Amino acid sequence: MDTQKLIVDKITSVLEATNNQHASHLKKLLDGAGRIFVSGAGRSLLVARFFAMRLVHTGYQVNMPGEIVTPALKSGDLLIVISGSGGTKTLMPMLETAKSKEAKIVVISMKASSAMADLADYTVQIGNDDCFQLTKGLPMGTSFELSTLVYLEAVIGEVIFDKDLTEDSMRSIHANLE
């Protein structure tokens, strides 16, 4: 079995089933936000960290909930939560708090309709309901997580073109205390 081809083909099929209009709307929300907070749980949190880092590299003010230096979220801020199921119970209080503080909420999920989507101002559905059937070799959310990572990297690519950013300008923002 050629598992690399399996993975690439799966990601390709998920991204082909993802509505391209989501990217432009997401970019508008990013540009209109005071501050951006990005979160998830489990492997989706790892994808969230990738995205948060790239947002910083492209000039946005970004925070990760749960970090000791994360400020209070307030009206005008944007919370982006990545959750394949759209119902991760440990994340629901975060969305409820964001709603009560009148922050904008974006949920990135494999489901258009979910408990999180009900609280969100905008839901980015990655793929569609048929994309995430169990696939041997891609266990427990791998298809969603990898597809979301690639999708969000493409959004960052669009931001780079929109802002006419250079590798040097982005590298000057990259962490230097590592």
Coordinates of C-alpha atoms in Angstrom, one line a residue:
M1 CA 0.0 0.0 0.0
D2 CA 1.3 3.4 -1.0
T3 CA 0.3 5.4 2.1
Q4 CA 1.8 8.6 1.0
K5 CA -0.4 8.5 -2.1
L6 CA -3.4 7.6 0.1
I7 CA -2.8 10.6 2.3
V8 CA -2.3 13.1 -0.5
D9 CA -5.3 11.8 -2.4
K10 CA -7.5 12.0 0.7
I11 CA -6.4 15.6 1.4
T12 CA -6.9 16.5 -2.2
S13 CA -10.5 15.1 -2.2
V14 CA -11.3 16.9 1.0
L15 CA -10.0 20.3 -0.2
E16 CA -11.8 19.9 -3.5
A17 CA -15.0 19.5 -1.5
T18 CA -14.3 22.6 0.6
N19 CA -16.1 25.8 -0.4
N20 CA -13.5 28.3 -1.7
Q21 CA -15.6 31.2 -0.5
H22 CA -14.7 30.4 3.1
A23 CA -11.1 31.8 2.7
S24 CA -12.2 35.3 1.6
H25 CA -14.7 35.5 4.4
L26 CA -12.1 34.3 6.9
K27 CA -9.6 36.8 5.7
K28 CA -12.1 39.6 6.2
L29 CA -12.8 38.5 9.7
L30 CA -9.0 38.4 10.4
D31 CA -8.5 41.9 9.1
G32 CA -11.5 43.2 11.0
A33 CA -10.5 41.7 14.4
G34 CA -8.9 43.6 17.2
R35 CA -7.0 40.6 18.4
I36 CA -7.2 37.0 17.3
F37 CA -7.4 34.0 19.6
V38 CA -6.9 30.5 18.2
S39 CA -7.6 27.2 19.9
G40 CA -8.5 23.6 19.6
A41 CA -8.1 20.4 21.5
G42 CA -5.8 17.4 20.9
R43 CA -4.4 17.2 17.4
S44 CA -6.7 20.1 16.3
L45 CA -4.9 22.2 18.9
L46 CA -1.6 21.4 17.1
V47 CA -3.1 22.6 13.8
A48 CA -4.3 25.7 15.7
R49 CA -0.8 26.3 16.8
F50 CA 0.5 26.1 13.3
F51 CA -2.1 28.6 12.1
A52 CA -1.5 31.0 15.0
M53 CA 2.2 31.0 14.3
R54 CA 1.6 31.8 10.6
L55 CA -0.9 34.6 11.5
V56 CA 1.9 36.1 13.7
H57 CA 4.3 35.9 10.8
T58 CA 1.8 37.8 8.6
G59 CA 1.5 40.6 11.1
Y60 CA -1.6 39.8 13.1
Q61 CA -1.8 40.1 16.9
V62 CA -2.5 36.5 18.0
N63 CA -3.0 34.7 21.3
M64 CA -3.5 31.1 22.3
P65 CA -6.1 30.6 25.1
G66 CA -4.6 28.6 28.0
E67 CA -1.2 30.3 27.8
I68 CA -0.3 32.2 31.0
V69 CA 0.3 35.5 29.1
T70 CA -3.0 35.4 27.1
P71 CA -5.0 38.5 27.8
A72 CA -8.8 38.7 28.3
L73 CA -10.9 38.4 25.2
K74 CA -13.2 41.4 24.6
S75 CA -15.7 42.8 22.1
G76 CA -14.1 43.3 18.7
D77 CA -11.7 40.3 19.1
L78 CA -11.9 37.1 17.1
L79 CA -11.9 33.6 18.5
I80 CA -11.1 30.8 16.0
V81 CA -11.7 27.3 17.2
I82 CA -10.7 24.1 15.3
S83 CA -12.8 21.1 16.1
G84 CA -13.5 18.2 13.8
S85 CA -16.7 17.3 15.6
G86 CA -17.8 20.8 16.3
G87 CA -18.8 19.7 19.8
T88 CA -15.6 19.2 21.8
K89 CA -17.0 19.6 25.3
T90 CA -13.8 21.1 26.8
L91 CA -14.0 23.9 24.3
M92 CA -17.6 24.8 24.6
P93 CA -17.1 27.1 27.7
M94 CA -14.5 29.1 25.7
L95 CA -17.1 29.7 22.9
E96 CA -19.8 30.6 25.5
T97 CA -17.4 33.2 27.1
A98 CA -16.5 34.6 23.7
K99 CA -20.2 35.0 22.9
S100 CA -20.9 36.7 26.2
K101 CA -18.0 39.2 25.6
E102 CA -19.4 39.9 22.1
A103 CA -16.3 38.7 20.3
K104 CA -16.7 37.2 16.8
I105 CA -16.4 33.4 16.7
V106 CA -15.2 31.2 13.8
V107 CA -15.5 27.5 14.0
I108 CA -13.4 25.3 11.6
S109 CA -15.0 21.9 11.5
M110 CA -15.9 18.9 9.4
K111 CA -19.5 19.6 10.2
A112 CA -21.6 22.6 9.0
S113 CA -24.1 22.1 11.8
S114 CA -22.9 21.5 15.4
A115 CA -23.1 22.8 19.0
M116 CA -20.1 25.0 18.2
A117 CA -21.6 26.2 14.9
D118 CA -24.7 27.3 16.8
L119 CA -22.6 29.7 18.7
A120 CA -20.3 30.8 15.9
D121 CA -20.7 33.9 13.7
Y122 CA -19.1 31.9 10.9
T123 CA -18.4 28.2 10.3
V124 CA -15.8 27.0 7.9
Q125 CA -16.7 23.5 6.9
I126 CA -13.7 21.5 5.7
G127 CA -14.8 19.1 3.1
N128 CA -18.4 17.8 3.3
D129 CA -20.3 15.1 5.1
D130 CA -19.1 12.5 2.7
C131 CA -15.4 13.2 3.0
F132 CA -14.7 11.7 6.4
Q133 CA -15.7 8.1 6.1
L134 CA -13.3 5.8 8.0
T135 CA -10.2 5.1 5.9
K136 CA -7.7 2.5 7.0
G137 CA -4.3 4.1 7.4
L138 CA -5.8 7.5 8.3
P139 CA -7.1 6.9 11.8
M140 CA -9.0 9.1 14.3
G141 CA -9.3 12.4 12.6
T142 CA -6.1 12.4 10.5
S143 CA -8.0 13.3 7.3
F144 CA -9.6 16.4 9.0
E145 CA -6.5 17.6 10.7
L146 CA -4.2 17.3 7.7
S147 CA -6.7 18.8 5.4
T148 CA -7.3 21.7 7.8
L149 CA -3.6 22.3 8.1
V150 CA -3.2 22.5 4.3
Y151 CA -6.4 24.6 4.0
L152 CA -5.2 27.1 6.6
E153 CA -1.7 27.3 5.0
A154 CA -3.4 28.2 1.7
V155 CA -5.3 30.9 3.5
I156 CA -2.0 32.2 4.8
G157 CA -0.6 32.0 1.3
E158 CA -3.5 34.3 0.1
V159 CA -2.8 36.7 3.0
I160 CA 0.9 36.8 1.9
F161 CA -0.2 37.7 -1.7
D162 CA -2.9 40.2 -0.5
K163 CA -0.4 42.0 1.8
D164 CA 2.5 41.6 -0.7
L165 CA 4.6 40.2 2.1
T166 CA 8.2 38.9 1.5
E167 CA 10.1 36.1 3.1
D168 CA 12.4 38.6 4.7
S169 CA 9.6 40.6 6.2
M170 CA 8.0 37.5 7.6
R171 CA 11.3 36.2 8.9
S172 CA 11.9 39.5 10.8
I173 CA 8.7 38.7 12.8
H174 CA 9.6 35.0 13.4
A175 CA 10.6 34.1 17.0
N176 CA 14.2 34.7 17.7
L177 CA 14.4 33.4 21.3
E178 CA 14.0 29.7 20.4

